[in-house]
Coordinates of C-alpha atoms and ligand atoms in Angstrom, one line a residue:
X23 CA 242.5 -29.6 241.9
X24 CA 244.1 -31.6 244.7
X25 CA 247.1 -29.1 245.8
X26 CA 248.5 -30.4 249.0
X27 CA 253.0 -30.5 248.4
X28 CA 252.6 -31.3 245.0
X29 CA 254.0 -29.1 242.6
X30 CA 251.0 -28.0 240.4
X31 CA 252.3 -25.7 237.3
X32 CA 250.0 -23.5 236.3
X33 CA 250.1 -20.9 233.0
X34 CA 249.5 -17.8 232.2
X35 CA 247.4 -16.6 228.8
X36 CA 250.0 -16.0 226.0
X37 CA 250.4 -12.0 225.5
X38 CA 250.8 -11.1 221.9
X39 CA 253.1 -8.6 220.9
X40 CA 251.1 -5.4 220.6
X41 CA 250.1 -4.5 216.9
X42 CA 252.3 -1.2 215.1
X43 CA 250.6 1.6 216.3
X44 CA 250.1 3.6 213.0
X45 CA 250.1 7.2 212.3
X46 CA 247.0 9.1 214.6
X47 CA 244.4 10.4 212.5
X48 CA 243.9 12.8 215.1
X49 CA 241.6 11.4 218.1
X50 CA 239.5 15.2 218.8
X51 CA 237.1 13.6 220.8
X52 CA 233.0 14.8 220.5
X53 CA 232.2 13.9 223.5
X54 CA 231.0 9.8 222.5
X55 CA 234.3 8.2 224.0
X56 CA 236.2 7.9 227.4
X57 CA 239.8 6.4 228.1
X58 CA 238.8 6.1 231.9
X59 CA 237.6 2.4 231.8
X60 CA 235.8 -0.1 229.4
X61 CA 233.3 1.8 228.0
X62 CA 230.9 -1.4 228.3
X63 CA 232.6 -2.2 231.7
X64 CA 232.1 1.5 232.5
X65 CA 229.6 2.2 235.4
X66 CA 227.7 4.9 236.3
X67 CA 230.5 7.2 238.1
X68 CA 232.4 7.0 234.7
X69 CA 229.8 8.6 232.8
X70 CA 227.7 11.5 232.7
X71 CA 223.9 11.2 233.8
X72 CA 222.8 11.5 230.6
X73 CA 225.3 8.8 228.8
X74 CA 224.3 6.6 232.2
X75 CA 220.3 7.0 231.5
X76 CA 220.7 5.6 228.1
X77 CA 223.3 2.9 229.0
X78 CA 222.4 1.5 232.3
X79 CA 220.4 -0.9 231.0
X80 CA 220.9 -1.5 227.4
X81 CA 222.5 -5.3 227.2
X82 CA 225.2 -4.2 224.7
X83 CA 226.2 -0.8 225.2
X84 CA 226.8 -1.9 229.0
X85 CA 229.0 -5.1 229.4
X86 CA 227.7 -5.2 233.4
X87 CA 223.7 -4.5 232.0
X88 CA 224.2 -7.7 230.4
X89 CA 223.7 -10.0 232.9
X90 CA 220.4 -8.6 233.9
X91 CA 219.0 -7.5 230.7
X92 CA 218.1 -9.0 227.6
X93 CA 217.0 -7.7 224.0
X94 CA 215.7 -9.2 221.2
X95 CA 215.6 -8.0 217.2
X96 CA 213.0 -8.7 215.0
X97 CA 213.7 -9.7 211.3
X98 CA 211.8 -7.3 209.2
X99 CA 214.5 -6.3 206.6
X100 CA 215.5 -8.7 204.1
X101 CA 217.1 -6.4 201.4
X102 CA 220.9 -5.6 201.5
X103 CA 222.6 -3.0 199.3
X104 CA 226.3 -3.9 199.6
X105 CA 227.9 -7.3 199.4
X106 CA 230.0 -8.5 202.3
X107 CA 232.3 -11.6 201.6
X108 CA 231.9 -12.7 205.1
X109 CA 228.3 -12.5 204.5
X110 CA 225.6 -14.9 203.3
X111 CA 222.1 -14.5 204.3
X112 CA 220.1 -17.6 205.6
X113 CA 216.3 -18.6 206.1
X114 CA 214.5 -21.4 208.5
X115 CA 218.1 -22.3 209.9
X116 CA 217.2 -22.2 213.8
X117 CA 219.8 -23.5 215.4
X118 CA 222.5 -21.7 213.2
X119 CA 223.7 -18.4 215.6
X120 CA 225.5 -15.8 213.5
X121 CA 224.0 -12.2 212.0
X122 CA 222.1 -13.1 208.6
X123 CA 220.7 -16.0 210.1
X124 CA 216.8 -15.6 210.8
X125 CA 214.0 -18.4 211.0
X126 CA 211.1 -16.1 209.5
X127 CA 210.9 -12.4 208.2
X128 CA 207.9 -10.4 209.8
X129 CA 205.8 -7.3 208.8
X130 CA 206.1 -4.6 211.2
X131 CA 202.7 -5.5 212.3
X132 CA 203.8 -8.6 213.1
X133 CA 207.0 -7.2 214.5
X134 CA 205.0 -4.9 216.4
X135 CA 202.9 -7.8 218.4
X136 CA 205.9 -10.3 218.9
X137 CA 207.5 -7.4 220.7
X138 CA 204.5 -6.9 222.8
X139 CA 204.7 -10.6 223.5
X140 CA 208.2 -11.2 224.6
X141 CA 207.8 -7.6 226.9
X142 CA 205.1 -9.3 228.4
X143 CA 207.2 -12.5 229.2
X144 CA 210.2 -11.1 229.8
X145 CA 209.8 -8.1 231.7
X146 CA 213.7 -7.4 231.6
X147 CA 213.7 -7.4 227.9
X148 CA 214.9 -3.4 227.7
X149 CA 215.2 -2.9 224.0
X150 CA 214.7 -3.9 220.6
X151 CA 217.1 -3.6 218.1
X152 CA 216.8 -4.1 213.9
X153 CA 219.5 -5.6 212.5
X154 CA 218.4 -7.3 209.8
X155 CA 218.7 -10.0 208.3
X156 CA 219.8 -7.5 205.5
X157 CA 220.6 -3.9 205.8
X158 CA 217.9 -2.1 207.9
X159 CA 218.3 1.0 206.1
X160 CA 218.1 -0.7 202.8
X161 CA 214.3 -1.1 204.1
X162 CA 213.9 2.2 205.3
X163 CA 209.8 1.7 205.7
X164 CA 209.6 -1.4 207.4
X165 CA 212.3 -0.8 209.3
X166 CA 210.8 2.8 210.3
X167 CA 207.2 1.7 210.4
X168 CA 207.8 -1.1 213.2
X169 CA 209.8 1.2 215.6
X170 CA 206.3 3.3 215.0
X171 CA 204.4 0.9 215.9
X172 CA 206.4 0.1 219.0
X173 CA 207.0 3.2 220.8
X174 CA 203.1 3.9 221.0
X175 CA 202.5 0.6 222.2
X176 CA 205.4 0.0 224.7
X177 CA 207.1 3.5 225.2
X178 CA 209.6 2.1 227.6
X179 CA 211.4 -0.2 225.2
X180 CA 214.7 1.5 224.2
X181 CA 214.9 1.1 220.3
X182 CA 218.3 0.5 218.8
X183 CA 219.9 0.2 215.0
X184 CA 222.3 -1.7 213.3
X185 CA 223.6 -0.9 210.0
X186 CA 226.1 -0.9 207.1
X187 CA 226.0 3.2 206.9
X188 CA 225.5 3.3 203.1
X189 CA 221.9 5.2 203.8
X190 CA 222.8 6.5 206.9
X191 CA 223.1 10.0 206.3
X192 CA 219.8 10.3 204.4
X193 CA 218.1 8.7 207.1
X194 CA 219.3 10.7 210.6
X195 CA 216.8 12.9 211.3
X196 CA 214.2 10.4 210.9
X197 CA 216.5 8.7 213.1
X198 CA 216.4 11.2 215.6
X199 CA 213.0 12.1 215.0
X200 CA 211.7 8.6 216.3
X201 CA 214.0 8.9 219.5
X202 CA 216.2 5.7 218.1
X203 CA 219.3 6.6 220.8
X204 CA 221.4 3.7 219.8
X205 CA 223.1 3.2 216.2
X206 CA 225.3 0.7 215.4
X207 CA 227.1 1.1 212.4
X208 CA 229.3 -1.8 210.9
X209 CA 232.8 0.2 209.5
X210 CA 235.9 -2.5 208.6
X211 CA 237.9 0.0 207.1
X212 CA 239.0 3.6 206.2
X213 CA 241.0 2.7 203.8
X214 CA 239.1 2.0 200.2
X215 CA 242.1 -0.6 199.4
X216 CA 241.6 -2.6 202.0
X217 CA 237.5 -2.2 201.3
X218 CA 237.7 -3.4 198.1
X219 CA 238.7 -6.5 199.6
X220 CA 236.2 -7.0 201.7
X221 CA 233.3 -5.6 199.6
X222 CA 232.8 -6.9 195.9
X223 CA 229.7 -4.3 195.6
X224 CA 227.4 -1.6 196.2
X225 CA 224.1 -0.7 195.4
X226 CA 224.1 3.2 195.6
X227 CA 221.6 5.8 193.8
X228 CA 220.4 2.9 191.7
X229 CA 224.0 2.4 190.3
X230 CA 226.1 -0.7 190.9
X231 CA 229.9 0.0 191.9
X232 CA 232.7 -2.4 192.6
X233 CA 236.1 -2.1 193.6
X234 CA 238.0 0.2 195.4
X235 CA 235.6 3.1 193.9
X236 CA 232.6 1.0 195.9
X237 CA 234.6 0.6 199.2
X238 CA 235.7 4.7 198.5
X239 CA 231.5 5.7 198.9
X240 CA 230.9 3.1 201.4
X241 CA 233.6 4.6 203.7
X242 CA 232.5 8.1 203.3
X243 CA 228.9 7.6 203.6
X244 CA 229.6 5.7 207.1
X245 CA 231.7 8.3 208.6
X246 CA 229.6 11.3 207.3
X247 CA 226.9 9.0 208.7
X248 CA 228.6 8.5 212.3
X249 CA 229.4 12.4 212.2
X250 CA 225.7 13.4 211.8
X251 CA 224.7 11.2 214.5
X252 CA 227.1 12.2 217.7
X253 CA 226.5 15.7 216.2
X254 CA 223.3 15.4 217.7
X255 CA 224.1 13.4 220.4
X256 CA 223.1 9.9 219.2
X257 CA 224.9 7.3 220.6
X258 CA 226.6 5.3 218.4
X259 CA 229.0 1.8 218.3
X260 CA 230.8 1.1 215.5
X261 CA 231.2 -2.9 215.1
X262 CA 234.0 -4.2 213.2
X263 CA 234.8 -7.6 211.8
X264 CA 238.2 -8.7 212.4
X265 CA 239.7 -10.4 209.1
X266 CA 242.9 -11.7 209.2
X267 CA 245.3 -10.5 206.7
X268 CA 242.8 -8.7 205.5
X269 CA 242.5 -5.6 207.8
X270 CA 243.6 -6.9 211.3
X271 CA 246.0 -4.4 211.4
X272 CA 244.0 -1.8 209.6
X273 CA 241.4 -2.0 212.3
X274 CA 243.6 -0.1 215.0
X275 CA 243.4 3.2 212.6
X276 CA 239.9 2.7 212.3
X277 CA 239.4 2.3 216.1
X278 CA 241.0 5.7 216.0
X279 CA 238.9 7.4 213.2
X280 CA 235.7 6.3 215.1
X281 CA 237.0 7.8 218.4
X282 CA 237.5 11.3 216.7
X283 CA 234.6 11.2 215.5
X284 CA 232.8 10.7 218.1
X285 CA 231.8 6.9 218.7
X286 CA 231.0 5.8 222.5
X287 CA 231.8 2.3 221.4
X288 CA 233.6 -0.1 219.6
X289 CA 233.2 -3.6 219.1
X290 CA 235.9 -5.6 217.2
X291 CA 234.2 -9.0 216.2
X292 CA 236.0 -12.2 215.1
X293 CA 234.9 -12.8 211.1
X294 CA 232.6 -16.4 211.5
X295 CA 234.0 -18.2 208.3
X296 CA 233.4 -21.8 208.5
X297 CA 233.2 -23.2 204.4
X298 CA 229.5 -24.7 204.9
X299 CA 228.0 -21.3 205.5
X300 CA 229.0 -20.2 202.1
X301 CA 230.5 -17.0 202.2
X302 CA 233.1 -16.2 200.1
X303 CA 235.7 -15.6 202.7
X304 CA 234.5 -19.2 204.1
X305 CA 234.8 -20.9 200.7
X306 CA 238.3 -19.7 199.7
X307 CA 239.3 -21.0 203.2
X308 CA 240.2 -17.7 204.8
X309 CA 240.2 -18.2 209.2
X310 CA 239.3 -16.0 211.5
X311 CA 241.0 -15.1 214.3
X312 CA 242.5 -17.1 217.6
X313 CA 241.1 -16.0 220.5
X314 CA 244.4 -14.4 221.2
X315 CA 244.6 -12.9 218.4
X316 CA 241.3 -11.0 219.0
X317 CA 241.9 -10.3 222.5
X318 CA 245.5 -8.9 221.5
X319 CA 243.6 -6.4 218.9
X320 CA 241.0 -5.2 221.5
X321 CA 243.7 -4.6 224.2
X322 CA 245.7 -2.4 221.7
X323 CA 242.5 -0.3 220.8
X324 CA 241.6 -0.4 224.5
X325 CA 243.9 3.1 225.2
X326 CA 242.0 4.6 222.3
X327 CA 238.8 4.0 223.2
X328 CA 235.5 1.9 225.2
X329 CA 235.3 -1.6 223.7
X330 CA 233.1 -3.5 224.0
X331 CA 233.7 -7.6 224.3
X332 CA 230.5 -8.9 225.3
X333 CA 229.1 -9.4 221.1
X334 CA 227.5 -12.5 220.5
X335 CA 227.1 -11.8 217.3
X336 CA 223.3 -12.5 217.3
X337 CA 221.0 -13.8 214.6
X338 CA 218.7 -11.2 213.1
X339 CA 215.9 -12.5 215.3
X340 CA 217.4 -13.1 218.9
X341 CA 215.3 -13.0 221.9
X342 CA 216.8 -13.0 225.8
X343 CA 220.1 -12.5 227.2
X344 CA 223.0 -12.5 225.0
X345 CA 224.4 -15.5 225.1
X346 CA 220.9 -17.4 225.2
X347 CA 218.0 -17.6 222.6
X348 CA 214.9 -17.9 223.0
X349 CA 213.5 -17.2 219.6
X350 CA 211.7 -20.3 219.3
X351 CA 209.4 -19.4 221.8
X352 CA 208.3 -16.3 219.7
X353 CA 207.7 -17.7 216.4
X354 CA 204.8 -16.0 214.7
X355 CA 202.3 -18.6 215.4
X356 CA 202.7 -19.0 219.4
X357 CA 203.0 -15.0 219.0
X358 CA 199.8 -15.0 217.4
X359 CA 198.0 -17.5 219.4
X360 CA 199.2 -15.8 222.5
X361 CA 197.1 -13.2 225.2
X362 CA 199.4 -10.6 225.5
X363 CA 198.8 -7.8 228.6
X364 CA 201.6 -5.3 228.6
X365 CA 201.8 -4.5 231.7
X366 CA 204.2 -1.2 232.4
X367 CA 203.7 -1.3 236.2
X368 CA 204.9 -4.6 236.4
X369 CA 208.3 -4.1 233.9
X370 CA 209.2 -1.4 236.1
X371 CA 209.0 -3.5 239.2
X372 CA 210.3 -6.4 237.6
X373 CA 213.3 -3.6 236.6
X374 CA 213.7 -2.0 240.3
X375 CA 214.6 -5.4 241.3
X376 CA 216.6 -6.2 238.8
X377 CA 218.6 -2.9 239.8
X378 CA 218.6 -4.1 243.6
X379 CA 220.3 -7.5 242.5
X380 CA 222.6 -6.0 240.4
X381 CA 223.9 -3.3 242.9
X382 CA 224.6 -6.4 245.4
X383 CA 226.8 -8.2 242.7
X384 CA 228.7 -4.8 242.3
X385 CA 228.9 -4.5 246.1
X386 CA 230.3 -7.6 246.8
X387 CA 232.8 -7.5 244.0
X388 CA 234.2 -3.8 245.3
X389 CA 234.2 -5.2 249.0
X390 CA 236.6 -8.4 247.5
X391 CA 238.6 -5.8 245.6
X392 CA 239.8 -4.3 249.0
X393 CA 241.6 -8.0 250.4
X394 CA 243.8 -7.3 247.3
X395 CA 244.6 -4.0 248.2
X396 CA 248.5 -3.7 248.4
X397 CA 248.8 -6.5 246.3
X398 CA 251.9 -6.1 244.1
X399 CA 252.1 -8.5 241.3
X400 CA 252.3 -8.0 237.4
X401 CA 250.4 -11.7 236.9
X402 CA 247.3 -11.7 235.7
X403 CA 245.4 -14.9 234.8
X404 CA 242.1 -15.9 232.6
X405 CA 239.0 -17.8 234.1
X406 CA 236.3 -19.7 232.5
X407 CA 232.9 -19.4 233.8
X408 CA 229.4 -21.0 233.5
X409 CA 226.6 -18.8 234.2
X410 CA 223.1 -18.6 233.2
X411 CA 223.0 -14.7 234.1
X412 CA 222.2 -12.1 236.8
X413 CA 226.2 -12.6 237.6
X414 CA 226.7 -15.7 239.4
X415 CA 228.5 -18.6 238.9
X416 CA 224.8 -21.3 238.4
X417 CA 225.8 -23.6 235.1
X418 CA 226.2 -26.8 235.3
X419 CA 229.3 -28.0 233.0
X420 CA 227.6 -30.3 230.9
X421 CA 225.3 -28.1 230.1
X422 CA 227.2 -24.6 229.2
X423 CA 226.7 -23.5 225.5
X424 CA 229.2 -21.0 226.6
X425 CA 231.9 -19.8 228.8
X426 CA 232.7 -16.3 229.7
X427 CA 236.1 -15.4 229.8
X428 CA 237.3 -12.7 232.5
X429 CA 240.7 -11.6 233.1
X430 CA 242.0 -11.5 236.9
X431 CA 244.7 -9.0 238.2
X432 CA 245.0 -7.0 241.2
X433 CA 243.2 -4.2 239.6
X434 CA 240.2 -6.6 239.5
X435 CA 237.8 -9.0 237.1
X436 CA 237.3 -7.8 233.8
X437 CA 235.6 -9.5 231.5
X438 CA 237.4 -10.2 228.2
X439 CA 235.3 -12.5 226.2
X440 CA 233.4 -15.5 225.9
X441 CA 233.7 -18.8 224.1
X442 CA 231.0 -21.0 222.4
X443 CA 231.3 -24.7 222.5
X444 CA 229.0 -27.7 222.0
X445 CA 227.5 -28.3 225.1
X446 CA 229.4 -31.5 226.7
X447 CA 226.3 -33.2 228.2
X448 CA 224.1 -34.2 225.3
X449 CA 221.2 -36.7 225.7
X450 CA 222.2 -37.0 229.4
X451 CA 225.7 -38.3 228.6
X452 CA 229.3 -36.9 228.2
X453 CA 230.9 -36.5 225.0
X454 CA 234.5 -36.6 224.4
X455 CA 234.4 -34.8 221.5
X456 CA 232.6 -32.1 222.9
X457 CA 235.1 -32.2 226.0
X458 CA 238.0 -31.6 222.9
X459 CA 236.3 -28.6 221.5
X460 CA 235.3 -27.1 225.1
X461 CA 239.3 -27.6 225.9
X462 CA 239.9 -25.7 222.8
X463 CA 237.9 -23.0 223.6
X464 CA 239.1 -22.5 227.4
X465 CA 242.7 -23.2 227.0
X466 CA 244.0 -20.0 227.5
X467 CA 242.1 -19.9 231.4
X468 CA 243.9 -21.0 233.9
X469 CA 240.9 -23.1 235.5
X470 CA 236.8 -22.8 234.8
X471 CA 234.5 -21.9 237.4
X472 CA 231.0 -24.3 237.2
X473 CA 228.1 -25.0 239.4
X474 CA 228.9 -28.6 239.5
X475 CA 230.8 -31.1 237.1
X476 CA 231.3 -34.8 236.7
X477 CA 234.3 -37.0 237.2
X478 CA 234.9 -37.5 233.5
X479 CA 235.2 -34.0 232.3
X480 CA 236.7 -33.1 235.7
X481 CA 239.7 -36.3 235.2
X482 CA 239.7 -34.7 231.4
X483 CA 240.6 -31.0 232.3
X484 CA 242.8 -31.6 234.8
X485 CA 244.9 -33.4 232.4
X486 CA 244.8 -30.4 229.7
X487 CA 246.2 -28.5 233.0
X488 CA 242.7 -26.7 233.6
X489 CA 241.5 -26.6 237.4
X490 CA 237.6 -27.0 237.3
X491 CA 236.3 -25.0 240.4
X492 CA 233.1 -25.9 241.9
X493 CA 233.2 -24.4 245.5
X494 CA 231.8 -20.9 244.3
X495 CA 228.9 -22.6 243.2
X496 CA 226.1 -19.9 243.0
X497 CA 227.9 -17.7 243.9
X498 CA 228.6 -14.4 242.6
X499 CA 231.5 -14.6 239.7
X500 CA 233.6 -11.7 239.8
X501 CA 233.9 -11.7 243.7
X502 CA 234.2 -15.3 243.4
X503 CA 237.3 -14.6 240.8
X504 CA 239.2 -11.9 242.8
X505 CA 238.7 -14.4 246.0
X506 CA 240.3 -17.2 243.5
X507 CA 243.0 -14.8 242.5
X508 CA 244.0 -13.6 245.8
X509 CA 244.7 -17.6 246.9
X510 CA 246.6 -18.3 243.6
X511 CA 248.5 -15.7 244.2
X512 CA 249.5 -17.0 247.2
X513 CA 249.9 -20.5 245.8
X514 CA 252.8 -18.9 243.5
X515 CA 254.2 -17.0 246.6
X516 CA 254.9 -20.0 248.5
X517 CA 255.9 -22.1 245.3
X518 CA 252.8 -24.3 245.5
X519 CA 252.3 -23.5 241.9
X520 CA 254.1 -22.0 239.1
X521 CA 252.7 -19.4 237.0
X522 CA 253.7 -19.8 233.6
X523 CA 251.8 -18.8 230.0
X524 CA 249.2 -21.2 228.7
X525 CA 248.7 -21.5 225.0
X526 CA 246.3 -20.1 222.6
X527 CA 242.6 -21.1 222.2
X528 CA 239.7 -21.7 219.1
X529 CA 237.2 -19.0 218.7
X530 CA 234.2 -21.6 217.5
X531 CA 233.9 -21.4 214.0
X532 CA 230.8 -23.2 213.4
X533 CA 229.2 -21.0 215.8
X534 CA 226.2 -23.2 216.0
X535 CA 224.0 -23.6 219.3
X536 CA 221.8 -27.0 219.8
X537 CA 218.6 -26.8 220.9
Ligands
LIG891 FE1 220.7 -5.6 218.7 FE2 223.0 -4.6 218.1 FE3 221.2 -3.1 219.2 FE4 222.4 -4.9 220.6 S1 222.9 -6.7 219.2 S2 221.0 -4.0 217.2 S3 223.4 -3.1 219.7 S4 220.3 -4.6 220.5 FE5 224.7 -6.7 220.7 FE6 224.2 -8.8 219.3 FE7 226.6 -7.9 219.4 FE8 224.8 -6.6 218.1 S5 225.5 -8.7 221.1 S6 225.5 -8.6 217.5 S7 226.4 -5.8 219.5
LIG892 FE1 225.3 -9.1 205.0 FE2 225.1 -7.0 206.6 FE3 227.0 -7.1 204.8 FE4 224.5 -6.8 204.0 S1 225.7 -5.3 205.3 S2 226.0 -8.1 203.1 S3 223.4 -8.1 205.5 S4 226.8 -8.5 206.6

């Protein structure tokens, strides 16, 4: 954007007013949670050596591991025992992104070798997680058997969980046994009113319930479950599916519920509800949340507890960074055609690199923190960025699937989100369309931080009052940010620009990814 005496007005975010803080449950922590920063911002001076050993370089449980590290799930467990409404379970549907949503199911010998493969391709591939594309617990052998498999064959590969807790506590000292150090356990509610809303069924000690007396077991079952597991030091998220009108507001006593009981994370999740994937939330038109909306639950559990805002809300057999997937790679016949040499030696150098990149982006940001030291200013502003990874600003517009979304103040860059959108540049050429929906997504940020862009969408941004910035181009984004900040800042001092709110923006719906 062209400054020079012409009055530019620039907005800030909306800010929500904060949810009704509802009756504490009591918030005795068990040692899992930490009010000091974002747990999944947090970094290794925030957390003890032993909580840092097992985060540093897990993707999700570390919102700064994610731009160096990937993971990948493999789909071994069909079977669910509880109905969700948000929830419908899909086959050969590759370029759908959303949890259910697998391209093939695999034996845990098969399991076993495509996780050998992608190690050997992707040496910062730290850990594989089971999510699905049912209920992992619901197929307690295959689910058990493949993480066998893998730690004799690939011992540094951290293995991680995901589940709906029904079978939870009948399975945590198998869970321990194994050395899985990461459970994720799905809770949307405490309350078996609210449950009964969002669960039609259960399958539980070969009895069918329904209703409120379903949602009633569920609930227990998950919080007996996440009690078991931080009793023995486990660490455990608890994801949560935000629902309008359904339990948005409930969510806030179950943030605190899972605190006292002793989760390290929690990770609120807008409800994907578009009607063509056929849930029964998405057929009877229910939305899910605005991206302000979201944000304004997470910052209102964010006193209570870590949370975590980095979910991508992967399909049951993801592969790479969040954020990208490279699943069709790794489909079982290039898997099974493929030479694979595991090579530990080289992970681990691969990985000490990694490590010396990493330290350099934190670095650089602390070293921009400091010109912003004695700021005094109660603005903060959103920014859009395109990145490929490994923290720096290296996307190209047109060809972003996403943007992350980080939130500038003088206490820093924090990352708050990120926004899916059809990639602009298709076939080589712009589409306006596309342009619309990636306006939609961003238009809460203030401007949107890219490699490079072209005249069209740059003319088309400008106009929807976002300033594309291309001069940090490669280079790192949250120094890049706080540098950005410090000279809007002084754009607003000396009445260059005026800082005033921006409206809300679309959390994708469709959530699909082209190929
Ligand atoms: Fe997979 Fe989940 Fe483990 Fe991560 S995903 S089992 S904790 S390795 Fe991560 Fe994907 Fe969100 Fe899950 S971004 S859906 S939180
Ligand atoms: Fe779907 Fe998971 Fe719910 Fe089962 S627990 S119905 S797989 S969302």
């Amino acid at each position: 954007m062209k400054l020079g005496t012409r009055k530019v007005v620039a907005e800030l975010h909306v800010m929500q007013p904060p949810l009704p803080v509802t009756e504490q449950r009591g918030c005795a922590s068990k040692g899992g949670g930490s009010n000091s920063s974002c747990g999944s911002a947090a970094g290794q001076g925030d957390l003890s050596p032993e909580v840092w050993e097992k985060v540093k370089n897990h993707p999700c449980y570390s919102e700064e591991a994610h731009h160096h590290y990937a993971r990948m799930h493999v789909a071994v467990a069909p079977a669910c025992n509880i109905q969700c409404n948000y929830c419908n379970r899909k086959f050969d549907c590759s370029n759908e992104s959303r949890p259910g949503v697998v391209s093939e199911r695999l034996t845990p010998e098969q399991a076993a070798k495509k996780v050998l493969a992608v190690a050997s391709n992707i040496p910062q591939m730290t850990v594989l997680g089971i999510a699905g594309p049912g209920d992992p617990l619901a197929n307690p052998e295959k689910t058990f058997k493949t993480f066998e498999l893998v730690t004799k064959t690939a011992p540094d590969i951290k293995l991680c969980l995901s589940t709906n807790g029904l079978m939870l506590p009948d399975y945590v000292d198998r869970i321990q046994a194994l050395n899985i150090d990461h459970v994720t356990i799905t809770i949307n509610m405490i309350d078996p009113e609210i449950g009964a809303k969002i669960y039609p069924w259960i399958y539980y000690n070969k009895k069918r319930y329904e209703g409120v007396e379903a949602a009633r077991i569920l609930s227990e079952r998950q919080l007996l479950g996440l009690e078991m597991l931080t009793a023995r030091g486990i660490l455990c998220k608890v994801n949560s599916v935000m629902i309008p009108g359904v339990n948005d507001r409930h969510l806030v006593e179950v943030n605190r519920a899972v605190k006292s009981r002793g989760a390290f994370l929690h990770n609120i999740m807008p409800m994907i509800s578009a009607p063509e994937h056929g849930t029964v939330f998405g057929l009877a038109g229910r939305r899910g949340p605005t991206a302000q909306e979201l944000k304004a639950l997470q910052d209102s559990c964010e006193g209570e507890m870590n949370m975590m805002r980095h979910c991508r809300q992967c399909r049951a057999d993801a592969v790479g960074l969040l954020g990208e997937d490279r699943s069709n790679e790794f489909t079982t016949e290039k898997v099974m055609e493929m030479d694979v040499h595991y090579d530990l030696e080289l992970r681990q150098a691969y990985q000490e690199d990694v490590e010396r990149r990493r330290a350099a982006v934190v670095a650089a940001r602390n070293a921009e923190l400091k010109t912003l030291a004695g700021s005094d200013s109660g603005i903060s502003i959103l920014i859009a960025v395109a990145t490929k990874g490994s923290g720096r600003i290296n996307q190209h517009f047109g060809h972003a699937k996403e943007f992350q979304v980080y939130e500038v103040s003088t206490t820093g860059a924090k990352f708050v989100g990120h926004r899916r959108v059809d990639n602009y540049c298709q076939g080589g050429f712009g589409e306006e369309e596309s342009l619309e929906t990636v306006i939609r997504a961003i238009n809460d940020c203030v401007g949107v931080f890219i490699s490079r862009i072209g005249n069209c969408p740059r003319e088309g941004l400008l106009k929807a009052g976002i300033e594309p910035i291309d001069r940090f181009a490669l280079e790192y984004i949250e120094q890049s940010a706080i540098t950005y900040f410090r000279e809007y800042l002084e754009r607003v001092r000396n009445g260059e620009i005026e800082h005033r709110q921006r409206g809300d923006a679309d959390i994708r719906q469709g959530a699909l990814i082209t190929t």
